[in-house]
Short mmCIF file of C-alpha atoms and ligand atoms in Angstrom, two decimals:
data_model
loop_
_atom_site.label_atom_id
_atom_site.label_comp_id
_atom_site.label_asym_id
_atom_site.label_seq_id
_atom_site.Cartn_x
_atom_site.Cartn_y
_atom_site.Cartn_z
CA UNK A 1 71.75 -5.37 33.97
CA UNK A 2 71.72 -1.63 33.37
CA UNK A 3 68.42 -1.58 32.76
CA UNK A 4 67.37 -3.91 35.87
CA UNK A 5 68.95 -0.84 37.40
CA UNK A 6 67.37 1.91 35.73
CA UNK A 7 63.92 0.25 36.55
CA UNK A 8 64.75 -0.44 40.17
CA UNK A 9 65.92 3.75 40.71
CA UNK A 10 62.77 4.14 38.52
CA UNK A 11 60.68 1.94 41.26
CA UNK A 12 62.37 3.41 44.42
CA UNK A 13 61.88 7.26 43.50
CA UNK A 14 58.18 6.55 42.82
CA UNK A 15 57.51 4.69 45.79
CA UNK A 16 59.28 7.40 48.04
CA UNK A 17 57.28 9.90 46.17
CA UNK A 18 54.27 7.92 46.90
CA UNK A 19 55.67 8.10 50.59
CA UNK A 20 56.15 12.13 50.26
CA UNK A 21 52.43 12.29 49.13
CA UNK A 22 51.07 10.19 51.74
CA UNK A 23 51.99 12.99 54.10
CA UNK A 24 50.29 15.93 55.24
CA UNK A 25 52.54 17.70 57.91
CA UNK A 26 55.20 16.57 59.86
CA UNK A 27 54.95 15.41 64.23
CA UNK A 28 56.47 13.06 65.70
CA UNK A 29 54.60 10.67 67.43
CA UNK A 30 55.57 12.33 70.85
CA UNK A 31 54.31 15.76 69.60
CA UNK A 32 50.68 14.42 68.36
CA UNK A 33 50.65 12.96 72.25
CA UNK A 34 51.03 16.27 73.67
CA UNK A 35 49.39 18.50 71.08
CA UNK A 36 46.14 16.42 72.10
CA UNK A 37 46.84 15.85 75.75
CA UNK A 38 44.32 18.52 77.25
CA UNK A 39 41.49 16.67 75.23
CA UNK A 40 42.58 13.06 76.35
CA UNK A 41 42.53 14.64 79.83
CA UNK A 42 39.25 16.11 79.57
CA UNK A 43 37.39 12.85 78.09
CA UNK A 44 34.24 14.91 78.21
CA UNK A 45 32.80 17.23 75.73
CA UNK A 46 29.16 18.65 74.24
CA UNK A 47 27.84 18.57 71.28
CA UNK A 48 25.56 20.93 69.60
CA UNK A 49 23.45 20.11 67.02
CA UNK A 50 21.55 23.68 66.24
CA UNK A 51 20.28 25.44 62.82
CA UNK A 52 17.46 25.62 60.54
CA UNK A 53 16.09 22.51 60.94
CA UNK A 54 15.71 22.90 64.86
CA UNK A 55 12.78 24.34 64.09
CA UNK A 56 11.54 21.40 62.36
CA UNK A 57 11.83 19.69 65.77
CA UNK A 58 12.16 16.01 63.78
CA UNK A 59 15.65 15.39 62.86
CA UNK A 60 18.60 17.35 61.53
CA UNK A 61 18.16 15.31 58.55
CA UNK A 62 14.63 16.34 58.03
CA UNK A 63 14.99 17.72 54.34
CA UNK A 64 16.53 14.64 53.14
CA UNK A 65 13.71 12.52 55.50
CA UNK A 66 11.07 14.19 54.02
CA UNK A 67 12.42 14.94 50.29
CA UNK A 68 11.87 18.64 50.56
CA UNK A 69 12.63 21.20 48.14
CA UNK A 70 14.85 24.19 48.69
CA UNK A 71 11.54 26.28 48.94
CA UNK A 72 9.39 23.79 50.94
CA UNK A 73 12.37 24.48 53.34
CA UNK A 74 12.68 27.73 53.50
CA UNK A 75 10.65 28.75 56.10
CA UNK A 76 12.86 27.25 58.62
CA UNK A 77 15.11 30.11 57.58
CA UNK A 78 12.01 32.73 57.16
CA UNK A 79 11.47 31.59 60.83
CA UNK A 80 14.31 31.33 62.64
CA UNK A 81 14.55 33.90 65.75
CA UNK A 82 15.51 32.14 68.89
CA UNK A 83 14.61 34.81 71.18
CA UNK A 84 15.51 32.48 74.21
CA UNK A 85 19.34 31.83 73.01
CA UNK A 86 21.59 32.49 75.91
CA UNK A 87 24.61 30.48 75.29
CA UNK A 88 25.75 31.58 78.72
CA UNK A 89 23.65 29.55 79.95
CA UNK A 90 24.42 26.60 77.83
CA UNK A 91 28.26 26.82 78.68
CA UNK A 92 27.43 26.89 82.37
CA UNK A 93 25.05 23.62 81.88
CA UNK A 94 27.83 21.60 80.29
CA UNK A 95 30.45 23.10 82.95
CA UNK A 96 28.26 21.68 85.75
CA UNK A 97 27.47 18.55 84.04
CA UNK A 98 31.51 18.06 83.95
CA UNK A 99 32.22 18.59 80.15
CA UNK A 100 35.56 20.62 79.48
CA UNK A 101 34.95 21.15 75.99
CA UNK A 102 32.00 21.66 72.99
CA UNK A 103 31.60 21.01 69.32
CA UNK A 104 28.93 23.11 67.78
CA UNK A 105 27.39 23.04 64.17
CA UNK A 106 28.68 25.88 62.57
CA UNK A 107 27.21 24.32 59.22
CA UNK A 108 25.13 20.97 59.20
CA UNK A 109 24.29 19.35 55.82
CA UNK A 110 21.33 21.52 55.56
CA UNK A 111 24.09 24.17 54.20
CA UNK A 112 22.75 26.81 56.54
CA UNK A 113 25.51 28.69 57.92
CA UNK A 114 25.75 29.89 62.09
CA UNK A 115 28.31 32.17 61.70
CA UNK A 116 28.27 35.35 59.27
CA UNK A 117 29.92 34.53 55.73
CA UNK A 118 31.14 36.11 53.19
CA UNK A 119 30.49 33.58 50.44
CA UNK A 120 26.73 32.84 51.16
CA UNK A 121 23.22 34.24 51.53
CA UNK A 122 22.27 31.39 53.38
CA UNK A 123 23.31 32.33 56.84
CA UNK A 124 22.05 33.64 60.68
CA UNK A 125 23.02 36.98 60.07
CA UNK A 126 20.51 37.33 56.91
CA UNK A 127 17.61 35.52 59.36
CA UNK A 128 15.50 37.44 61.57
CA UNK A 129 17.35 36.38 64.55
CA UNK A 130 20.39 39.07 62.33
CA UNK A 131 23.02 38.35 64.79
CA UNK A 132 26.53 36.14 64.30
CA UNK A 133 25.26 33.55 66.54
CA UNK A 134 28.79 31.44 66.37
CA UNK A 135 30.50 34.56 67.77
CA UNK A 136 28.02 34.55 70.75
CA UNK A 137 28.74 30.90 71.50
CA UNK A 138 32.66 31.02 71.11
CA UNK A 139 32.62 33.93 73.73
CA UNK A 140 30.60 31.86 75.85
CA UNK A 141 31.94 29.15 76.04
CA UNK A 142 35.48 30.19 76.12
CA UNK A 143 34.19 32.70 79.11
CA UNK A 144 33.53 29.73 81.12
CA UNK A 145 36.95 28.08 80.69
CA UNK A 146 35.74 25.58 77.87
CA UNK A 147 37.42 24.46 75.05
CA UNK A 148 36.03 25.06 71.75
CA UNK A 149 35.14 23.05 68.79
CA UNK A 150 33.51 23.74 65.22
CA UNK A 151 31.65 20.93 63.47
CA UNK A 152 31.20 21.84 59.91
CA UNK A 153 29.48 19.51 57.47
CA UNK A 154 31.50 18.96 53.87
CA UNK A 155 28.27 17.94 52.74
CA UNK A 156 25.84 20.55 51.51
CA UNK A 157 22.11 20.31 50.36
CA UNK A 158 21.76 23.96 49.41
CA UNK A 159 24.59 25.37 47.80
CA UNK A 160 23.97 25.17 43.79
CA UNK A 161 27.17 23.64 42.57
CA UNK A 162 27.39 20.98 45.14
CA UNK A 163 26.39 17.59 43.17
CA UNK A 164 23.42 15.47 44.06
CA UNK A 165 24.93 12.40 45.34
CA UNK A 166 23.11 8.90 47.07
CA UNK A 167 22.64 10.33 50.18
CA UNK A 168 21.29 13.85 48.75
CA UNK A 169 17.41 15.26 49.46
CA UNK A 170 17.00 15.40 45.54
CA UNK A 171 18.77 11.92 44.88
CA UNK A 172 17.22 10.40 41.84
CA UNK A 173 16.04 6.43 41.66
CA UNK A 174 18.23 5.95 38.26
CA UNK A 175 21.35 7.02 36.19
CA UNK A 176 20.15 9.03 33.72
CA UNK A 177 18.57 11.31 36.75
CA UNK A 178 21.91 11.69 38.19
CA UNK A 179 23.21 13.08 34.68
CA UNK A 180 20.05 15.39 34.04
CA UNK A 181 20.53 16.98 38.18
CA UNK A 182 24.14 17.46 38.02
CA UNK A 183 24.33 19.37 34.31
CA UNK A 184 25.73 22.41 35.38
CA UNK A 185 26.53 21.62 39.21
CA UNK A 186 30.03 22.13 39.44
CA UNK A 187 32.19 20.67 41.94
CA UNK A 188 35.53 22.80 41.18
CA UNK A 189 33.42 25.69 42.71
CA UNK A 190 32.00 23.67 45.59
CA UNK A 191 35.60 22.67 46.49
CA UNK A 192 36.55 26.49 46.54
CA UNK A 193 33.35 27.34 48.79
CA UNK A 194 34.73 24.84 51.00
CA UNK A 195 37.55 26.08 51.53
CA UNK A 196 36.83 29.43 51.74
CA UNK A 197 34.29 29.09 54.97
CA UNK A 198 37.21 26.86 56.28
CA UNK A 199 39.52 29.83 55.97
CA UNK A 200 36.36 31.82 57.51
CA UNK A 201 35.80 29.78 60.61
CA UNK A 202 39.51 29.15 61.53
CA UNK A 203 40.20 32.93 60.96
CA UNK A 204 37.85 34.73 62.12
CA UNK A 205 37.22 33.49 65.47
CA UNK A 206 40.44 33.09 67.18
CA UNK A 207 42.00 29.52 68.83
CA UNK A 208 39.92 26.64 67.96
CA UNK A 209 40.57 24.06 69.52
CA UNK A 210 38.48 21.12 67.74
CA UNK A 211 37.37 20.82 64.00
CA UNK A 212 34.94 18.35 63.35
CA UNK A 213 34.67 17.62 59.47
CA UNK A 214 31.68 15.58 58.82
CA UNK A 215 31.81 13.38 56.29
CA UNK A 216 32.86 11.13 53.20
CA UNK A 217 30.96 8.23 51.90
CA UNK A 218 33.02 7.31 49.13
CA UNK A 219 31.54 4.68 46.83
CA UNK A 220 29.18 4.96 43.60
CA UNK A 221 27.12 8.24 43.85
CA UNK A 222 28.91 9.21 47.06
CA UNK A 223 31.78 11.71 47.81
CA UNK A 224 34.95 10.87 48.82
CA UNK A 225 38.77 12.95 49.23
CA UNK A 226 39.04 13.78 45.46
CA UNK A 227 35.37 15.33 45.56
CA UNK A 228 36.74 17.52 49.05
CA UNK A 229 39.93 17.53 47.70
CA UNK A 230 40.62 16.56 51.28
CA UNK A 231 44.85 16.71 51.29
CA UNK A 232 44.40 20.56 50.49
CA UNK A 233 41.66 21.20 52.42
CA UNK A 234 43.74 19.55 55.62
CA UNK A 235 46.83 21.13 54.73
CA UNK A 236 45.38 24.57 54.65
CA UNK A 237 43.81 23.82 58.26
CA UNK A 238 47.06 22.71 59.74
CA UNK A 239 48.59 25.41 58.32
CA UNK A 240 45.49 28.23 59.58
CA UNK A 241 45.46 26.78 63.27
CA UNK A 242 48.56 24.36 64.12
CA UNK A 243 47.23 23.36 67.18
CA UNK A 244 44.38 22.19 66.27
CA UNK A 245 42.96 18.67 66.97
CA UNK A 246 40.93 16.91 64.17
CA UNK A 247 38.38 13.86 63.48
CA UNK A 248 38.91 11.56 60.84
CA UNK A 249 35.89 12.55 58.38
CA UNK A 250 37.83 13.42 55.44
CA UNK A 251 38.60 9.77 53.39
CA UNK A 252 42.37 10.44 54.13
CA UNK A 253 43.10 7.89 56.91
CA UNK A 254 45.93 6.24 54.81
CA UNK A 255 47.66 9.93 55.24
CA UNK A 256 50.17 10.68 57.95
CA UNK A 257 48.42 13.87 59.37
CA UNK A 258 45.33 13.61 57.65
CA UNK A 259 43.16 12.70 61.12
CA UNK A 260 43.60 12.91 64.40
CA UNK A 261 41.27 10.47 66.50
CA UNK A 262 38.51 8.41 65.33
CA UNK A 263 35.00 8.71 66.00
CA UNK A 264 32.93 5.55 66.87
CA UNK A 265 29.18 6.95 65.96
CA UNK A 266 26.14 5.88 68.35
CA UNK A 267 27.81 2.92 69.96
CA UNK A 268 30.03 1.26 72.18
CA UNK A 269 33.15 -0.23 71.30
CA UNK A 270 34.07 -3.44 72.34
CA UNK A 271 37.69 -2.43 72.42
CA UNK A 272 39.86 0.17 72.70
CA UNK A 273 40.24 0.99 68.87
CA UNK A 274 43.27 0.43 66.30
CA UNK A 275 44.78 1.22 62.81
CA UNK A 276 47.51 -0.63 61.53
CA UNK A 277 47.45 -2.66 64.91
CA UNK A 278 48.24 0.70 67.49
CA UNK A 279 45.92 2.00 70.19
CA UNK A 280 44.39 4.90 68.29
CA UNK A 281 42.90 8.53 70.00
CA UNK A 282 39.01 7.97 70.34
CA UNK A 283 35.98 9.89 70.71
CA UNK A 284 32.28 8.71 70.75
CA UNK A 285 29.84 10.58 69.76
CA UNK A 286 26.24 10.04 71.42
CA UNK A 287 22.70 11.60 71.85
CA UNK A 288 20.42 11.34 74.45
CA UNK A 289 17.72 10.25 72.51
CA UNK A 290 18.50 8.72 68.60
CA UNK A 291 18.53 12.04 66.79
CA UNK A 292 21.26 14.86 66.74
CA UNK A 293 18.85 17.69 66.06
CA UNK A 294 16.09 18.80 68.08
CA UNK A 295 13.70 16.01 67.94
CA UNK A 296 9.99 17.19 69.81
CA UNK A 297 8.37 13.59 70.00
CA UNK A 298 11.31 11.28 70.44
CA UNK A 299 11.00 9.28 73.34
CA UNK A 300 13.98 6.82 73.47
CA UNK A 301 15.95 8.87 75.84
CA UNK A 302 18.74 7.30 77.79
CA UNK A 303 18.55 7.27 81.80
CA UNK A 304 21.02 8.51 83.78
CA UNK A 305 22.82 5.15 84.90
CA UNK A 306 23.31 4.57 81.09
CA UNK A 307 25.24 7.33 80.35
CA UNK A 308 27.15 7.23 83.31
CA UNK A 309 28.20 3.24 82.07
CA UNK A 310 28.81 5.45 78.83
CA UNK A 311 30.94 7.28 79.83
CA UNK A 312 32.78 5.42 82.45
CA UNK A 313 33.06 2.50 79.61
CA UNK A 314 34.50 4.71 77.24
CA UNK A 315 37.27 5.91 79.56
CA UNK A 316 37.83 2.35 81.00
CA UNK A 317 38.64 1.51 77.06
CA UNK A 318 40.96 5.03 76.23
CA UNK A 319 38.57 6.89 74.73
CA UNK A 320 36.31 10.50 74.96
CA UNK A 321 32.12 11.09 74.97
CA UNK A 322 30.75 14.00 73.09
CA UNK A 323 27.80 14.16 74.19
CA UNK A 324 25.07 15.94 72.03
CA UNK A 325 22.04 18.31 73.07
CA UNK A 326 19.91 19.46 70.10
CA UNK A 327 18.82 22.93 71.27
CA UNK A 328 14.73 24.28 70.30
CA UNK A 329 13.96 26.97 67.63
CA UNK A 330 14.08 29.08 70.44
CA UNK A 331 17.60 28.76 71.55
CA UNK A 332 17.19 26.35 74.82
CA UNK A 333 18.08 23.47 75.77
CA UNK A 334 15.24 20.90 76.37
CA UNK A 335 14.47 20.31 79.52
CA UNK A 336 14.87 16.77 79.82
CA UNK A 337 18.69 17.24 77.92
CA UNK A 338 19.30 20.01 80.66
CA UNK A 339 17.82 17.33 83.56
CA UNK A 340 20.17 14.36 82.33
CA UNK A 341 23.16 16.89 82.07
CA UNK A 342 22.50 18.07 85.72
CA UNK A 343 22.57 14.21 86.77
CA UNK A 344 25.61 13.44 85.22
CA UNK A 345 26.86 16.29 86.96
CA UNK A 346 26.18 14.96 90.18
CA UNK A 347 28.28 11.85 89.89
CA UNK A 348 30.80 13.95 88.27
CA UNK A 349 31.52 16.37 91.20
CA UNK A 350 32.08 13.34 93.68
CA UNK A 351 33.71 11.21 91.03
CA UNK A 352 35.45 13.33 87.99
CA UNK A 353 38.54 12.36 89.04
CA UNK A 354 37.90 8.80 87.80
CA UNK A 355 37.17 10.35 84.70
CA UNK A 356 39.98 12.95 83.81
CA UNK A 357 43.25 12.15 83.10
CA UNK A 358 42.23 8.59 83.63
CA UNK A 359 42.75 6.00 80.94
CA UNK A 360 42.31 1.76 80.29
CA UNK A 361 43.79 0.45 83.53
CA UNK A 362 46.82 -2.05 82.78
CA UNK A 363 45.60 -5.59 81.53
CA UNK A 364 47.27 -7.16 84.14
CA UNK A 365 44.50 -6.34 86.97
CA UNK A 366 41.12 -8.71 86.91
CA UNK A 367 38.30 -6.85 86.77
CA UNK A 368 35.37 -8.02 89.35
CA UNK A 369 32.01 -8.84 87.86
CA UNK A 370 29.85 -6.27 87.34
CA UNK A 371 32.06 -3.36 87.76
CA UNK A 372 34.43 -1.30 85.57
CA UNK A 373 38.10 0.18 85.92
CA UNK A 374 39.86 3.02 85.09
CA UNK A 375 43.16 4.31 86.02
CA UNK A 376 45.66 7.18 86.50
CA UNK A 377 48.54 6.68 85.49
CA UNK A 378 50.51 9.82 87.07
CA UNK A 379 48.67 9.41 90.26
CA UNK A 380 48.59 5.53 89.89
CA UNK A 381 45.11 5.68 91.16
CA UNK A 382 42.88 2.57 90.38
CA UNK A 383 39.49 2.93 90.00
CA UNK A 384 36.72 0.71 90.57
CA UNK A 385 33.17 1.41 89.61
CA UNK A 386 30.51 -0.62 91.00
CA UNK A 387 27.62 -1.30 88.38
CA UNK A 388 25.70 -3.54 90.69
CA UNK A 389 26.48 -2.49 94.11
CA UNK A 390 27.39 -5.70 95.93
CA UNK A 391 26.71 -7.14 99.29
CA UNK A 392 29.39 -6.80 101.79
CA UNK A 393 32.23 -9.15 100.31
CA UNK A 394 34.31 -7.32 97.53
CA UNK A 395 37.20 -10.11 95.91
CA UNK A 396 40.14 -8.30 94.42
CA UNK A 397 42.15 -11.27 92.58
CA UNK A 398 46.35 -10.66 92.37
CA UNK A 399 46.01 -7.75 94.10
CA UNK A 400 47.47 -8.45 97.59
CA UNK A 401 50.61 -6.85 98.29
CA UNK A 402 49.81 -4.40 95.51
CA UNK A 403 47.65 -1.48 97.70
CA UNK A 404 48.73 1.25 99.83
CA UNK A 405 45.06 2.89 101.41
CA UNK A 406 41.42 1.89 99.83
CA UNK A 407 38.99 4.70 99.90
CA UNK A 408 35.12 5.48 98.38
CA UNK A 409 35.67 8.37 96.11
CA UNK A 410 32.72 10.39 96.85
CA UNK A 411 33.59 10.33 100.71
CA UNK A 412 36.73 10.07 100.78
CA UNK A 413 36.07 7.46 103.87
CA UNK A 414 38.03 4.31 104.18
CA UNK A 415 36.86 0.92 103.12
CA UNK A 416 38.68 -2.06 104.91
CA UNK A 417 40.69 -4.90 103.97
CA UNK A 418 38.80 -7.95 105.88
CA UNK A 419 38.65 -11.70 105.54
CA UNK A 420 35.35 -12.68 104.00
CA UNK A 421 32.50 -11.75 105.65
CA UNK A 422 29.97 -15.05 106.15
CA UNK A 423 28.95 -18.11 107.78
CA UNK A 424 28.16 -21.67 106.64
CA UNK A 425 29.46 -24.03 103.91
CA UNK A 426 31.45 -22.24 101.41
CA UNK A 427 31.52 -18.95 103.27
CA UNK A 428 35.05 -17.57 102.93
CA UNK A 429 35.55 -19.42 99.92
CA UNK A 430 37.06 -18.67 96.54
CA UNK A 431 39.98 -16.34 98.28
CA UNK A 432 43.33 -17.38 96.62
CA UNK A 433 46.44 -16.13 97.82
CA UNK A 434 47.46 -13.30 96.30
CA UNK A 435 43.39 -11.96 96.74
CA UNK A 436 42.12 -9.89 98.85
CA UNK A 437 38.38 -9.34 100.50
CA UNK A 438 37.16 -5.75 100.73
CA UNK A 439 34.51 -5.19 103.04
CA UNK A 440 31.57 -2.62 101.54
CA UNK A 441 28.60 -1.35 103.71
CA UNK A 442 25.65 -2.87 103.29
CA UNK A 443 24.19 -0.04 102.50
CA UNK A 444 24.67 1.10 99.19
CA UNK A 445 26.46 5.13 99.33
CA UNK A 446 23.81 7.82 97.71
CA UNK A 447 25.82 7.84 94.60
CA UNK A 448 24.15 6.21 91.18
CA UNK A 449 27.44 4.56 90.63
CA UNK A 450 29.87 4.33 93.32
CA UNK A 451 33.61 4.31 93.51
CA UNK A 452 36.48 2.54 95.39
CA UNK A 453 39.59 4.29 94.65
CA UNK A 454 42.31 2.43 95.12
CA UNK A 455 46.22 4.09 96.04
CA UNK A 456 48.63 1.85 94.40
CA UNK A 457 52.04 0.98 95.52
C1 GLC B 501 26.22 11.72 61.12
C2 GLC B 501 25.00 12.47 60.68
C3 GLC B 501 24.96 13.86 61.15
C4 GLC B 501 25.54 14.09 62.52
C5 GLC B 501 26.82 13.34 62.72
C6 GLC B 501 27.39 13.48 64.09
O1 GLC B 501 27.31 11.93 60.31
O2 GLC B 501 24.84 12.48 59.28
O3 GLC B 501 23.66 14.32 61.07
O4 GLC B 501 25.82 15.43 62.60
O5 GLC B 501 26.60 12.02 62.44
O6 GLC B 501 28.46 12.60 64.24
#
């Protein structure tokens, strides 16, 4: 009996410590809501995908692609001096396009650093261009009322200690590579670098708002928390900027604290994501075009209406866009990035507000064919986007009793409640009870994707 005891104390102080350890800082779940409510407000952000391999101009992942060496990639560093950079004029774009916040690259896997550290040589301020182009961007951005973000990539394929791994530009086709390539690489110091241009970017440059840690791919050959030594690393970043709100790049989902939203990659959901069965925070993160860096030949760019049904979509399910330009060696943005931004910013000054602070609209509405919701929930605004703009006759289902005014958003001007429009067998048809008939103009408003906003009772 005594000992049944001893080993059940024995089993209950190492499962609470396992508890302890499976916890990075302590919120409540109310706290997490409002330390990221200005982002789930905002649903909108940029991305910026800019360094050494911009100049490259095919793919941020260019040194892997092509297998280069160190030295075959130098001159990407030798070279770059974006004489054009003006990130001015890059906050302004992604204010008028609607986007309330950005995420640049302050290091991409390339190891190439945009903001002036102390722990490497490879880094803006010892390129030609010689200036701390990070500082010029946070001033920027935060000048035009944006929030800011840092991406930085945990993966590194220039600093010597960092080990080649499967997904390396020097990976090897068999073991015995691997052993030969890593004698010497030391991980202990990599872990150390790490953190040290952590420390750097969350010190040095005031509030940030957004860290983006990009990413683990745990497995054989691949890197996963022990390799980051990701509790630390996410301790010391809670610790450096409280506020903070972070992706979930690090291998420590299973940790309370360790990640803040999740980050569908290049596609849509079908739902609004969950872990351990709850609604999780969600951000997507999408180019125009396939590749994150500046890509000069790529031609599989997105059109306007599909990144509006991006967007849109992604709200209608709870979640964010980041939306990614990959500016040239010369510091611009292309010009077809900077023409679909300037779109989407034309739908978004008639129709933003079916975008912020909007969110999945209750389950209990039935969404029309060919049309998406989203809702307010402090205004208790519904609203309906129209994919396919319809002819006339607009069938709400279970929603009579339920309106107090019906309006187009862009216009402001009142749309009608009407019995079916129509003559002839069937006409007036399919109209339960509790439905209700809207009736549209024929012709379709000058708006890619209009909106019925709908004042709830
Ligand atoms: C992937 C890619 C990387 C890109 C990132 C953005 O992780 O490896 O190049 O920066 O996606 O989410």
């Amino acid at each position: 009996m005594k000992k049944i005891v001893v080993f059940c104390i024995l089993c209950l102080s190492f499962f609470s410590l396992k508890a302890q350890q499976k916890k990075i800082w302590n919120e409540t779940e109310q706290e997490k809501k409002e330390r990221l409510a200005w982002w789930t407000n905002d649903r909108f952000g940029m991305f910026v995908h800019w360094g050494t391999y911009s100049l490259a101009g095919r793919h941020e992942k260019v040194k892997k692609n092509e297998k280069m060496t160190d030295e075959k990639y130098q001159k990407y560093f030798d070279n770059f001096n974006p004489d054009l950079y003006n990130p001015q004029e890059w906050a302004k774009l992604a204010k008028a396009a609607g986007m309330k916040y950005a995420v640049i690259t302050t290091k991409h896997h390339e190891g190439f650093t945009l903001f002036d550290s102390e722990y490497t040589e490879y880094k803006v301020t010892n390129t030609p261009y010689g200036k701390d182009a990070l500082k010029e961007w946070v001033e920027a951005f935060r000048a035009e009322g944006l929030k800011i973000g840092f991406y930085y990539s945990i993966i590194d394929w220039h600093h010597p200690d960092y080990t080649i791994d499967r997904i390396h530009p020097k990976a090897p086709k068999n073991e015995k590579q691997y052993k030969e390539l890593n004698k010497g690489r030391d991980m202990g110091k990599y872990r150390k670098y790490l953190k040290n241009q952590v420390t750097e970017i969350l010190t040095n440059y005031g509030k940030v708002d957004m860290l983006w840690m990009d990413f683990s791919f745990p497995g054989k050959h691949g890197k996963g928390k022990d390799d980051w030594d990701s509790v630390a690393l996410m301790k010391l970043i809670r610790k450096l900027q409280p506020e903070i709100i972070v992706n979930d790049r690090l291998d420590i989902e299973e940790y309370e604290g360790g990640w803040d939203f999740t980050t569908p990659e290049q596609f849509k959901v079908n739902e609004w994501p969950t872990y351990n069965g709850e609604k999780i925070p969600w951000e997507t993160c999408q180019t125009f075009s396939g590749s994150w860096g500046y890509y000069r030949d790529e031609m599989s760019w997105k059109n306007n209406k599909q990144l509006l049904v991006l967007l849109i979509e992604t709200v209608s399910k709870g979640g964010n866009v980041l939306l990614n330009v990959g500016p040239t060696g010369r510091g611009e943005i292309d010009y077809r990035a900077e023409s679909a931004l300037l779109k989407m910013g034309d739908w978004m000054k008639y129709n933003s507000r079916s975008i912020y602070g909007c969110t999945q609209a209750p389950q209990d509405f039935e969404v029309p064919e060919n049309s998406l919701f989203t809702y307010n929930e402090e205004t208790k605004r519904l609203y309906i986007h129209l994919l396919d703009y319809p002819i006339q006759n607009f069938t709400l289902k279970g929603m009579k009793g339920k309106i107090k005014y019906i309006q187009f958003l862009h216009d402001a001007s009142e749309i009608k409640i009407t019995k079916p429009h129509g003559f002839g067998p069937g006409a007036g048809g399919g109209l339960g009870e509790n439905d209700i008939n809207l009736q549209l103009p024929v012709v379709k408003p000058n708006i890619e994707i209009p909106v019925i906003e709908i004042v709830l009772n």
